[in-house]
mmCIF file of C-alpha atoms and ligand atoms in Angstrom:
data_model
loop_
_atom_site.group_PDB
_atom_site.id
_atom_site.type_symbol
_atom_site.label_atom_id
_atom_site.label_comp_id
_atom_site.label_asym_id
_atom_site.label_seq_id
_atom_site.Cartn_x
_atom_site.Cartn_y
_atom_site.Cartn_z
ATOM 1 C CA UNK E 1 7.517 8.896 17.137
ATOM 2 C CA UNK E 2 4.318 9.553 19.197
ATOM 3 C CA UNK E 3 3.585 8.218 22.441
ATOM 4 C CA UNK E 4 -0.342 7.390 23.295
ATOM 5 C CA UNK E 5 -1.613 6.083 26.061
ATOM 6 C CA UNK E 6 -1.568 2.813 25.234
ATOM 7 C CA UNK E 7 1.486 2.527 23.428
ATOM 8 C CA UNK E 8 3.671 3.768 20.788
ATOM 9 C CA UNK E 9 3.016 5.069 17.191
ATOM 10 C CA UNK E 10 6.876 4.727 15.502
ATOM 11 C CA UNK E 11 7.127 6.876 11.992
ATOM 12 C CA UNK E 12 9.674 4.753 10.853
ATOM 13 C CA UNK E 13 10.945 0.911 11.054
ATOM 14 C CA UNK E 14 14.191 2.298 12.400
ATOM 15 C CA UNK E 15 12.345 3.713 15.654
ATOM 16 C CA UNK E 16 10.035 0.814 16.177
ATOM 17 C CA UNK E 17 13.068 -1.499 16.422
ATOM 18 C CA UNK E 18 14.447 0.588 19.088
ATOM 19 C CA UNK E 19 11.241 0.565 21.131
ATOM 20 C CA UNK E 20 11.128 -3.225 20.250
ATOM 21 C CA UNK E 21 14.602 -3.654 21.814
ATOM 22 C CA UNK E 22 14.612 -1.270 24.752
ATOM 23 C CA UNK E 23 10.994 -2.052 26.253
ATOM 24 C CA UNK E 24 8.589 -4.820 26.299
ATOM 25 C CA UNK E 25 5.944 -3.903 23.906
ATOM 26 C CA UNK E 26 3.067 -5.780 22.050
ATOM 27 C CA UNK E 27 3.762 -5.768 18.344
ATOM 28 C CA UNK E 28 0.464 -4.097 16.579
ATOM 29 C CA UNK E 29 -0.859 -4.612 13.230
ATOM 30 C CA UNK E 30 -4.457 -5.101 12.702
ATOM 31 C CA UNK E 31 -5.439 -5.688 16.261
ATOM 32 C CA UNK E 32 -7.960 -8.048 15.376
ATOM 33 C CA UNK E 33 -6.305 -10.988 16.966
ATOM 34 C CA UNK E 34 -4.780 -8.933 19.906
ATOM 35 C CA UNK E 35 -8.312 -6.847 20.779
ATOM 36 C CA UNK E 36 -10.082 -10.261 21.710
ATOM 37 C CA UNK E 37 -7.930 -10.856 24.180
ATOM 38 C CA UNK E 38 -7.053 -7.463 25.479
ATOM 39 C CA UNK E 39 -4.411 -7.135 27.930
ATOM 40 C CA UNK E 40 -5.603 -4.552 30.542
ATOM 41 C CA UNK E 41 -1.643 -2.883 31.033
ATOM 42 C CA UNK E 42 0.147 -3.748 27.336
ATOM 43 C CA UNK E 43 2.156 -1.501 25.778
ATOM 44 C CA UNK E 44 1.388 -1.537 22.061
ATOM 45 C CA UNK E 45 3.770 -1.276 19.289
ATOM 46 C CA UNK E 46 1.164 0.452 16.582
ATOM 47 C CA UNK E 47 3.473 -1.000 13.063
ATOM 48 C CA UNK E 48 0.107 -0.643 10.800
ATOM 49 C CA UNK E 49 1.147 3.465 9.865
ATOM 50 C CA UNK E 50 4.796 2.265 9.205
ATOM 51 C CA UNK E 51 4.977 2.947 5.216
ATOM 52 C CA UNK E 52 8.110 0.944 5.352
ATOM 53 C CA UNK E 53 5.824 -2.254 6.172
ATOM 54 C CA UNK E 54 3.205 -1.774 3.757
ATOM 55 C CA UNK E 55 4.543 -2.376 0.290
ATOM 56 C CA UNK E 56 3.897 -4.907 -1.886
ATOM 57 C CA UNK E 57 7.962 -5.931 -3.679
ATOM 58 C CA UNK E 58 6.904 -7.870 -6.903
ATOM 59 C CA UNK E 59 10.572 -9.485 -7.977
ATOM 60 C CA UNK E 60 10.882 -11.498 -11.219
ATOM 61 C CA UNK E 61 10.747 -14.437 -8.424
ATOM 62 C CA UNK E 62 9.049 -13.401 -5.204
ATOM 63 C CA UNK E 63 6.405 -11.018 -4.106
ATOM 64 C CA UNK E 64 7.743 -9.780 -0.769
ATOM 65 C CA UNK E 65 4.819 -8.654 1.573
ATOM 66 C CA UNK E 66 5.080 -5.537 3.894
ATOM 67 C CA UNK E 67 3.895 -6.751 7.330
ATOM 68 C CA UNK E 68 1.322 -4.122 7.568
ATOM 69 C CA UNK E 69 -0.477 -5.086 4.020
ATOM 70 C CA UNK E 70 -4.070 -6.043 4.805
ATOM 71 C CA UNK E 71 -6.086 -8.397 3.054
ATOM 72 C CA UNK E 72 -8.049 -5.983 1.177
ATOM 73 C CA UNK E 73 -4.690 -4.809 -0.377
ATOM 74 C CA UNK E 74 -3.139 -8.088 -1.117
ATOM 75 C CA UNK E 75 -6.718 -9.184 -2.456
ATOM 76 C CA UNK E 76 -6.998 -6.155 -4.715
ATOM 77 C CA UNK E 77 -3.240 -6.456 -5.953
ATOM 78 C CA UNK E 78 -2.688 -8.121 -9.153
ATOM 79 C CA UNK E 79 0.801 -10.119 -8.407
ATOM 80 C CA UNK E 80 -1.018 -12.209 -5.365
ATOM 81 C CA UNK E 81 -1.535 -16.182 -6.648
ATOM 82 C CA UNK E 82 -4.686 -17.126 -6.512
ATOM 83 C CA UNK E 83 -4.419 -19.712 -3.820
ATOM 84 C CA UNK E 84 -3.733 -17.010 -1.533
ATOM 85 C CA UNK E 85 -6.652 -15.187 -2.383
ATOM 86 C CA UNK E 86 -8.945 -17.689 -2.264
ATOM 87 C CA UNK E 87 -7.855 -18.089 1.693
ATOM 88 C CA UNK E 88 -7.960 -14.363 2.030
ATOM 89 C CA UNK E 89 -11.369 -14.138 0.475
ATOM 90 C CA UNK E 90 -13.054 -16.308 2.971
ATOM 91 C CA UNK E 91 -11.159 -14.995 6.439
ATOM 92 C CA UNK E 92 -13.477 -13.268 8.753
ATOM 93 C CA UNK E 93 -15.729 -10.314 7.124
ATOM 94 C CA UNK E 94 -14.396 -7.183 4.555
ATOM 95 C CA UNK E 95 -14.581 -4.724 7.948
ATOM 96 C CA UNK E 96 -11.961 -7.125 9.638
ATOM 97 C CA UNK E 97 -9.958 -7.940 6.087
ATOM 98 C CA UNK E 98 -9.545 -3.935 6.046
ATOM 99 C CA UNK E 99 -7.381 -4.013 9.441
ATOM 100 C CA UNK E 100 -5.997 -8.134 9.278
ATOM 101 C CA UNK E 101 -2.841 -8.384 7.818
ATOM 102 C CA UNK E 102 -1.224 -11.813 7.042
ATOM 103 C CA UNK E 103 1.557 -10.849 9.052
ATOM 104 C CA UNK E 104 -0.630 -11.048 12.163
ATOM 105 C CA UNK E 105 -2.301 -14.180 10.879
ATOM 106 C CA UNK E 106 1.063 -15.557 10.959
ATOM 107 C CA UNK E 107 2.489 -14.546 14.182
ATOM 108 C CA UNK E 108 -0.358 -15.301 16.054
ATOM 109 C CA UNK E 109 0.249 -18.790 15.311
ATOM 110 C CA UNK E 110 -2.757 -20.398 15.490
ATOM 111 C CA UNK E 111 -3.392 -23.457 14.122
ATOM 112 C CA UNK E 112 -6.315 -22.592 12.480
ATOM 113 C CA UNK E 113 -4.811 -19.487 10.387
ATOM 114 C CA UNK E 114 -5.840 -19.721 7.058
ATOM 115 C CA UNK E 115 -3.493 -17.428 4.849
ATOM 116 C CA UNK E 116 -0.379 -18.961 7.220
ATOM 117 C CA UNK E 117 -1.933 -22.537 5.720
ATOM 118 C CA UNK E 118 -1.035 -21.121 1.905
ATOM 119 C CA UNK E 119 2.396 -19.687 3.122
ATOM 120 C CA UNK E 120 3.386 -23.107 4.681
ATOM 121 C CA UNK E 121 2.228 -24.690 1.499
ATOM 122 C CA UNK E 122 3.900 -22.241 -0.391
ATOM 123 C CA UNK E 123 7.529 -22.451 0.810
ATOM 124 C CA UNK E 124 7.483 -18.784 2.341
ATOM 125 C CA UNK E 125 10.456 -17.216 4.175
ATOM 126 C CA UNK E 126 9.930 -14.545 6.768
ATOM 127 C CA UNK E 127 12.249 -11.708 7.140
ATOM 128 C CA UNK E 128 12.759 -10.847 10.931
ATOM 129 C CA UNK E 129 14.461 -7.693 11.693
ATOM 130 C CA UNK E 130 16.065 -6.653 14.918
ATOM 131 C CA UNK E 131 18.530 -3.865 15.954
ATOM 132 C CA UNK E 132 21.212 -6.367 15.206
ATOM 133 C CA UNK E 133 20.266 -6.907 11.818
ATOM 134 C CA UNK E 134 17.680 -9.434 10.000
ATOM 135 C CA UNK E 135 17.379 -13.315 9.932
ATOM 136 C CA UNK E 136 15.184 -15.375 6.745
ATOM 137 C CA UNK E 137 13.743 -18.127 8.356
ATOM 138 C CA UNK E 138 11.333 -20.718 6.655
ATOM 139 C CA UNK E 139 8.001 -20.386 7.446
ATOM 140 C CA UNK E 140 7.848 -23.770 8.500
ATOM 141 C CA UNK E 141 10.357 -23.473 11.325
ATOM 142 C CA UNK E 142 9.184 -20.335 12.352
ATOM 143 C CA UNK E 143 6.105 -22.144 14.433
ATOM 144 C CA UNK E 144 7.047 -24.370 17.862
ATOM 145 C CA UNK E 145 3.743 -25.024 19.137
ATOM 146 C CA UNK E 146 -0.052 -23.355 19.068
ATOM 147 C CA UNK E 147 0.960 -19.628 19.600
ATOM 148 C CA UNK E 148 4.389 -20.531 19.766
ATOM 149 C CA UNK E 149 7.237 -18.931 17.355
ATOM 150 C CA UNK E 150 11.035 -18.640 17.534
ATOM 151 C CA UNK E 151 10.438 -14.954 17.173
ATOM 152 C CA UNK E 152 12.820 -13.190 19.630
ATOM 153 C CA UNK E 153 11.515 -10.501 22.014
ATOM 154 C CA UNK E 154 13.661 -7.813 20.160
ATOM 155 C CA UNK E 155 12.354 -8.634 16.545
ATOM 156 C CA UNK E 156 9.857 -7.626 14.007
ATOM 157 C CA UNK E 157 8.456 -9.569 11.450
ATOM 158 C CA UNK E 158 8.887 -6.979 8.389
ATOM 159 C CA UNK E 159 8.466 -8.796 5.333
ATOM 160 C CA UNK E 160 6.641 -12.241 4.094
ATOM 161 C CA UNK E 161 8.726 -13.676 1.378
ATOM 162 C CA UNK E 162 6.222 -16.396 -1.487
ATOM 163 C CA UNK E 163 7.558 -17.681 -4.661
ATOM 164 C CA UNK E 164 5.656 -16.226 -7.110
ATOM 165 C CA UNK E 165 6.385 -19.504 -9.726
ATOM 166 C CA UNK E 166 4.512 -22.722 -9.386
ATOM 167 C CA UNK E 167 1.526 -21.871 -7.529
ATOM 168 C CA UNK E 168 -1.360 -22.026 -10.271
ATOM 169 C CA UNK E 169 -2.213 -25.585 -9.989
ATOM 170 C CA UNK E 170 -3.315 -26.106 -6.332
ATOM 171 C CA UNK E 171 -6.575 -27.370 -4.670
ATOM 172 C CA UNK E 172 -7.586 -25.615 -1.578
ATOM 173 C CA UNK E 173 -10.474 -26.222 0.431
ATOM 174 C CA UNK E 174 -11.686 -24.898 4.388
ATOM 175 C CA UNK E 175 -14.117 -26.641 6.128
ATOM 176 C CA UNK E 176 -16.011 -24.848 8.648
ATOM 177 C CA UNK E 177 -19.114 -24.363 10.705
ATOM 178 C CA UNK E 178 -20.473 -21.704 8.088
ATOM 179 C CA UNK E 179 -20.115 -20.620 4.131
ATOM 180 C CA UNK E 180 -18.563 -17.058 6.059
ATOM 181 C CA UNK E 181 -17.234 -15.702 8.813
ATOM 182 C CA UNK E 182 -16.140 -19.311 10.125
ATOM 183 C CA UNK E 183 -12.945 -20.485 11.343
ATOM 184 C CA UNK E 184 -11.517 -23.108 10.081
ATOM 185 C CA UNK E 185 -12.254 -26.569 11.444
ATOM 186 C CA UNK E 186 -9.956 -28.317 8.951
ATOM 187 C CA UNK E 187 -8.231 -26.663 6.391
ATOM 188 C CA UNK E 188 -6.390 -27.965 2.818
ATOM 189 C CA UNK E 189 -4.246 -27.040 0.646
ATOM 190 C CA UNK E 190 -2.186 -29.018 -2.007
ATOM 191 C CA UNK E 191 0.370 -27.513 -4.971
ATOM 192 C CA UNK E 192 0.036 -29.411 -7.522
ATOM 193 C CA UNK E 193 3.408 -29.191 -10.213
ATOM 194 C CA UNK E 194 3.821 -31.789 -13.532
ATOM 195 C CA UNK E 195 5.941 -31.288 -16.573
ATOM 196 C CA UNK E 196 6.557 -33.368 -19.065
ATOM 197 C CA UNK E 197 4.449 -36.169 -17.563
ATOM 198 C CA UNK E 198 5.843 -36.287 -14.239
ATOM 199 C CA UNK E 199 5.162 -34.692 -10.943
ATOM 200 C CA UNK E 200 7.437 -32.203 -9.887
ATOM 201 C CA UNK E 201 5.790 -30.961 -6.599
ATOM 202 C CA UNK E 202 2.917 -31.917 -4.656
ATOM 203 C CA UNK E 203 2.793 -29.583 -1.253
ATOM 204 C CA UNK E 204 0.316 -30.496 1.252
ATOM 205 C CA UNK E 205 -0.589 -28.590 3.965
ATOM 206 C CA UNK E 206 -3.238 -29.835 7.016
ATOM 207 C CA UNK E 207 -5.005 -26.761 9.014
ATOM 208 C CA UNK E 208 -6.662 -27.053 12.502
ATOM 209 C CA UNK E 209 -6.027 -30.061 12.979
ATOM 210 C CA UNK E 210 -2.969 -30.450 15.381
ATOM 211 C CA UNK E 211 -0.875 -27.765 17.191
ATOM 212 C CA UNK E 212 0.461 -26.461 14.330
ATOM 213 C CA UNK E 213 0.168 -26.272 10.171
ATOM 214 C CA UNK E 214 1.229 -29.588 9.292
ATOM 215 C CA UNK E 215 3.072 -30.557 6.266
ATOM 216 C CA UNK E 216 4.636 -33.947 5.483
ATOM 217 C CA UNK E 217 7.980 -33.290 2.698
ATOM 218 C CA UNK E 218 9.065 -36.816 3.087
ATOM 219 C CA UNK E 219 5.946 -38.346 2.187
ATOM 220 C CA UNK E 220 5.499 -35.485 -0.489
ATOM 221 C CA UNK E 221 8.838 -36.804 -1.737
ATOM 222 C CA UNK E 222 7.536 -39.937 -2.873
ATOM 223 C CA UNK E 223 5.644 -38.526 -5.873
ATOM 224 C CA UNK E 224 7.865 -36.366 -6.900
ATOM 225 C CA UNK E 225 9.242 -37.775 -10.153
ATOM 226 C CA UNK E 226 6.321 -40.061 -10.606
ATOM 227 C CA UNK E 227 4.322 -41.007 -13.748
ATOM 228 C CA UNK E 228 0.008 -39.986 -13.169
ATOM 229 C CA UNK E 229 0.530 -44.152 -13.767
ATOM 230 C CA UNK E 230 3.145 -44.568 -11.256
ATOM 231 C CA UNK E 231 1.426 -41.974 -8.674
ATOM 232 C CA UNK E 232 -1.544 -44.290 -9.008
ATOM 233 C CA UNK E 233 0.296 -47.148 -8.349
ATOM 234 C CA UNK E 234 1.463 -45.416 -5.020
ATOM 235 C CA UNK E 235 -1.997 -44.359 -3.888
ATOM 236 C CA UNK E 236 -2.085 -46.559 -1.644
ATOM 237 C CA UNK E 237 1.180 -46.703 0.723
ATOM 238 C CA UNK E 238 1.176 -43.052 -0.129
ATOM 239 C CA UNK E 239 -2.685 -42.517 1.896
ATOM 240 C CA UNK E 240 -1.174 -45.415 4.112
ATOM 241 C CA UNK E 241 1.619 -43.058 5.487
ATOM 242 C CA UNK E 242 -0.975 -40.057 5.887
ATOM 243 C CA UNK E 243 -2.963 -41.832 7.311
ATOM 244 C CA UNK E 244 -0.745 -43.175 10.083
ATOM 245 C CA UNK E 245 0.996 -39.865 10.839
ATOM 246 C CA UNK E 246 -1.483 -37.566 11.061
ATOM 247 C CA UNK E 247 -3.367 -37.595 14.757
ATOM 248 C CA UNK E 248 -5.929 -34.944 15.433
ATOM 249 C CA UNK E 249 -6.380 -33.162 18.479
ATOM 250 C CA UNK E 250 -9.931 -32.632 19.573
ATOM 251 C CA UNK E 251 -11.605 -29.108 19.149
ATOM 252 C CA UNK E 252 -15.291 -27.951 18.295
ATOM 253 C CA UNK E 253 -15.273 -31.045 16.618
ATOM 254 C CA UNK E 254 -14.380 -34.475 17.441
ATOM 255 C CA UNK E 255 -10.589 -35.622 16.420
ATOM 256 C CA UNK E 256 -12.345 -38.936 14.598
ATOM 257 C CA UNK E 257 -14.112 -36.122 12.491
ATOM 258 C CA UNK E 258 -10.755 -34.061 11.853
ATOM 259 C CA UNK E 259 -9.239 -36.994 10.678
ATOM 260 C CA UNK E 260 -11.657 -38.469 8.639
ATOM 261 C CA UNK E 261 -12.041 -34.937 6.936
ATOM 262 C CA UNK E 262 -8.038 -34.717 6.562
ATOM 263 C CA UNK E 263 -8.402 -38.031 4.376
ATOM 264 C CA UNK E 264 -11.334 -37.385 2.172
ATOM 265 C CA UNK E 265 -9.433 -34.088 0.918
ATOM 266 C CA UNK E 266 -6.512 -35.634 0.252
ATOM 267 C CA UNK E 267 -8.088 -38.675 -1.074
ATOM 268 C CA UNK E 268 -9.990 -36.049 -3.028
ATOM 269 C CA UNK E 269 -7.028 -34.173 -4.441
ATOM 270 C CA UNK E 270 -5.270 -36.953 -5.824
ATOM 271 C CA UNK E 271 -8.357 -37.932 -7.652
ATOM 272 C CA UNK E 272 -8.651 -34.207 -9.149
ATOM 273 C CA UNK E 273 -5.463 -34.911 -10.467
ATOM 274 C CA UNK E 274 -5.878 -38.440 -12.014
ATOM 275 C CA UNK E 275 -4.379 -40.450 -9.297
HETATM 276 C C1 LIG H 1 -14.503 -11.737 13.715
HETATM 277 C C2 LIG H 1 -13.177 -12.375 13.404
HETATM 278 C C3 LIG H 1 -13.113 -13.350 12.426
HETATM 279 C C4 LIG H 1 -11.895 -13.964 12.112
HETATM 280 N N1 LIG H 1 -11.868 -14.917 11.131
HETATM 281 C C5 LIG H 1 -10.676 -15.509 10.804
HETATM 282 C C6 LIG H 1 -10.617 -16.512 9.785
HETATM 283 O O1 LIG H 1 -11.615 -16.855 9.132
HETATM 284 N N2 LIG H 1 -9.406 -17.073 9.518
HETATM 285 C C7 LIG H 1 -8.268 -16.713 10.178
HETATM 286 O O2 LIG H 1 -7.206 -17.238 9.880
HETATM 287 N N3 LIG H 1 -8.308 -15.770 11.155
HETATM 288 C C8 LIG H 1 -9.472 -15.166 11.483
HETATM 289 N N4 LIG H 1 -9.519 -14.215 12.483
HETATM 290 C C9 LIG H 1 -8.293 -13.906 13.236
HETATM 291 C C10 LIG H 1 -7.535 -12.645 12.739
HETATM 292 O O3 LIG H 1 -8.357 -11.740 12.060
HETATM 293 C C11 LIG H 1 -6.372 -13.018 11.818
HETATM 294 O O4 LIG H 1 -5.501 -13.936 12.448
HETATM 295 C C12 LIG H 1 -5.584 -11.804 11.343
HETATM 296 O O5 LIG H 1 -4.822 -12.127 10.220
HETATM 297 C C13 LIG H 1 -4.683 -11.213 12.434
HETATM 298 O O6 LIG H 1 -4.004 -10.105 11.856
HETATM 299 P P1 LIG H 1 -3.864 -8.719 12.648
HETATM 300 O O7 LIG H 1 -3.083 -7.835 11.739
HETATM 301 O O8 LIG H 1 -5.169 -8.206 13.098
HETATM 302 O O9 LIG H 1 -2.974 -9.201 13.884
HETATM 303 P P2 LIG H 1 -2.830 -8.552 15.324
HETATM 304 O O10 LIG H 1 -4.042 -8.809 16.140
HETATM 305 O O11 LIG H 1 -2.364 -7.133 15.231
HETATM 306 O O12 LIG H 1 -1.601 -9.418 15.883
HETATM 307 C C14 LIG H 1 -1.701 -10.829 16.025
HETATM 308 C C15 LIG H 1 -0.419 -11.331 16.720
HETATM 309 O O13 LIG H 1 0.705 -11.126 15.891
HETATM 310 C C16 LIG H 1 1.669 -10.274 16.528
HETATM 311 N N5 LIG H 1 2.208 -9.442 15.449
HETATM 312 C C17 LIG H 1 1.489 -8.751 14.523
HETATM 313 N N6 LIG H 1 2.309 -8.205 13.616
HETATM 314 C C18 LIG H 1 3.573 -8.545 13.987
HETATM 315 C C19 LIG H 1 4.865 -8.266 13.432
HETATM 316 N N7 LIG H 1 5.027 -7.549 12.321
HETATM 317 N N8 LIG H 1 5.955 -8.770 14.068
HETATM 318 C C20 LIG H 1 5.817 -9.512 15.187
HETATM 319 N N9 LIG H 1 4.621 -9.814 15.764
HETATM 320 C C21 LIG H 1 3.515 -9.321 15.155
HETATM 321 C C22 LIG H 1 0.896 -9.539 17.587
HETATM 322 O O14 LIG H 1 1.723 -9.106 18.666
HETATM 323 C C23 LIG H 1 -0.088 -10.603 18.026
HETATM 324 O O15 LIG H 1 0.526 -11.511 18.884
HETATM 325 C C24 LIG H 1 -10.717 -13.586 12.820
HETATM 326 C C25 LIG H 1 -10.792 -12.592 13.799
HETATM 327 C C26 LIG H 1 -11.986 -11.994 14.099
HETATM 328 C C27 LIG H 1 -12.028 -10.920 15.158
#
């Protein structure tokens, strides 16, 4: 392990769990969130050298990410779906997708993270590591509130866990201010599953609009099962329920815009899929 001034550069996982545990240190990985908003006396946990945290696990089922894998690896990697690349493709600029790592993305917590969008979508698990061992957690109760997570101040987020099955169909669209280098201003994705005539998942997932990624299972639940006929017939309680539930905070732009934005995707989904 190396100590520099401004932190600590572990050689293996094993080491940065004990500095995690012993001291209070700033986890590291791209810095790209973390140097905007430099704190003038942090003590750095530098995870981004830690060879333990940047593989790429491709199972028969799941493609477990390293939380030091950067964008530009997971983009050039042939196992990533393409709904996560698409995100990837369009966050910040290739100099910043070199250092970013999804991992980051994810533990920031923002709102407005677009590859965390895909994972909540998705169905990811997070492996969380400690001294005291590790912990899976969904991805979706990992967030409590805009840069909010139940990570404890002893763990590490060391791996990102996505199904690799069932994530081909999917419509995905981010709105922002720019064609690049925009954040998001609302963000959509929606996994799209049918066999033998019926729907067998339909995953929505709302960016930037509230104070965290918002997805909706019990409302998702009511197509599931469904007929393209029967969905159809549904349309409209389905939108109804949507449309009721989701309540957008004001940002850049006005909440009236957010949720009129919200309802055109979805609106516009379910008509790419003949409902
Ligand atoms: C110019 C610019 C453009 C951007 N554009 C976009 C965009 O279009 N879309 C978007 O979503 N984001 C964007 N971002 C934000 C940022 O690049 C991403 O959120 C990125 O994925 C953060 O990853 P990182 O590795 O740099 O995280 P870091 O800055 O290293 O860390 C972010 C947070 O996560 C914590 N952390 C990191 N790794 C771990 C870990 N393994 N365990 C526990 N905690 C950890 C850190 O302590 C910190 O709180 C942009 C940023 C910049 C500077």
């Amino acid at each position: 392990m190396v100590k520099l001034e401004y932190g600590y550069l572990p050689e293996t996982l094993a080491e940065a769990l004990e500095i995690r545990a012993a001291e209070k240190v700033v986890p590291y990985a791209g810095g790209t969130d973390l140097m905007v908003e430099a704190e003038e006396h942090a003590t750095y946990l530098f995870l981004n050298q830690l060879a333990e945290l940047s593989r790429i696990n491709v199972t028969e089922d799941m493609l477990e990410i390293g939380a030091a894998c950067t964008y530009t690896e997971l983009l050039n990697h042939e196992a990533v779906p393409q709904v996560l690349k698409d995100a990837m493709i369009l966050i910040a600029s290739p100099a910043t997708r070199n250092q970013a790592t999804p991992a980051g993305n994810i533990c920031n917590a923002s709102p407005k993270a677009d590859s965390a969008l895909i994972f909540v979508a998705a169905g990811a698990k997070l492996r969380l590591r400690s001294v005291q061992g590790e912990r899976i957690v969904p991805i979706g109760e990992f967030f409590v509130g805009r840069g909010k997570t139940i990570l404890r101040d002893d763990e590490l987020l060391t791996e990102i866990l996505l199904p690799r099955r069932g994530l081909d169909n999917y419509y995905y669209k981010k709105i922002g201010a720019r064609a690049s280098m925009a954040i998001s201003r609302v963000s959509f994705v929606a996994i799209f599953g049918e066999e033998a005539g019926r729907i067998t998942r339909m995953s929505i997932a709302f960016g930037a609009i509230s104070s965290v990624i918002l997805r909706f299972p019990e409302f998702e639940a009511l197509m599931i099962g469904k007929t393209i006929e029967e969905a159809k017939a549904l349309k409209g309680e389905f939108l109804a329920k949507f449309d009721e539930a989701i309540v957008p905070i004001r940002g850049r732009v006005s909440a009236t815009y957010r949720k009129q934005a919200c309802m055109s995707l979805l609106n516009d989904f379910l008509a790419s899929r003949g409902i």
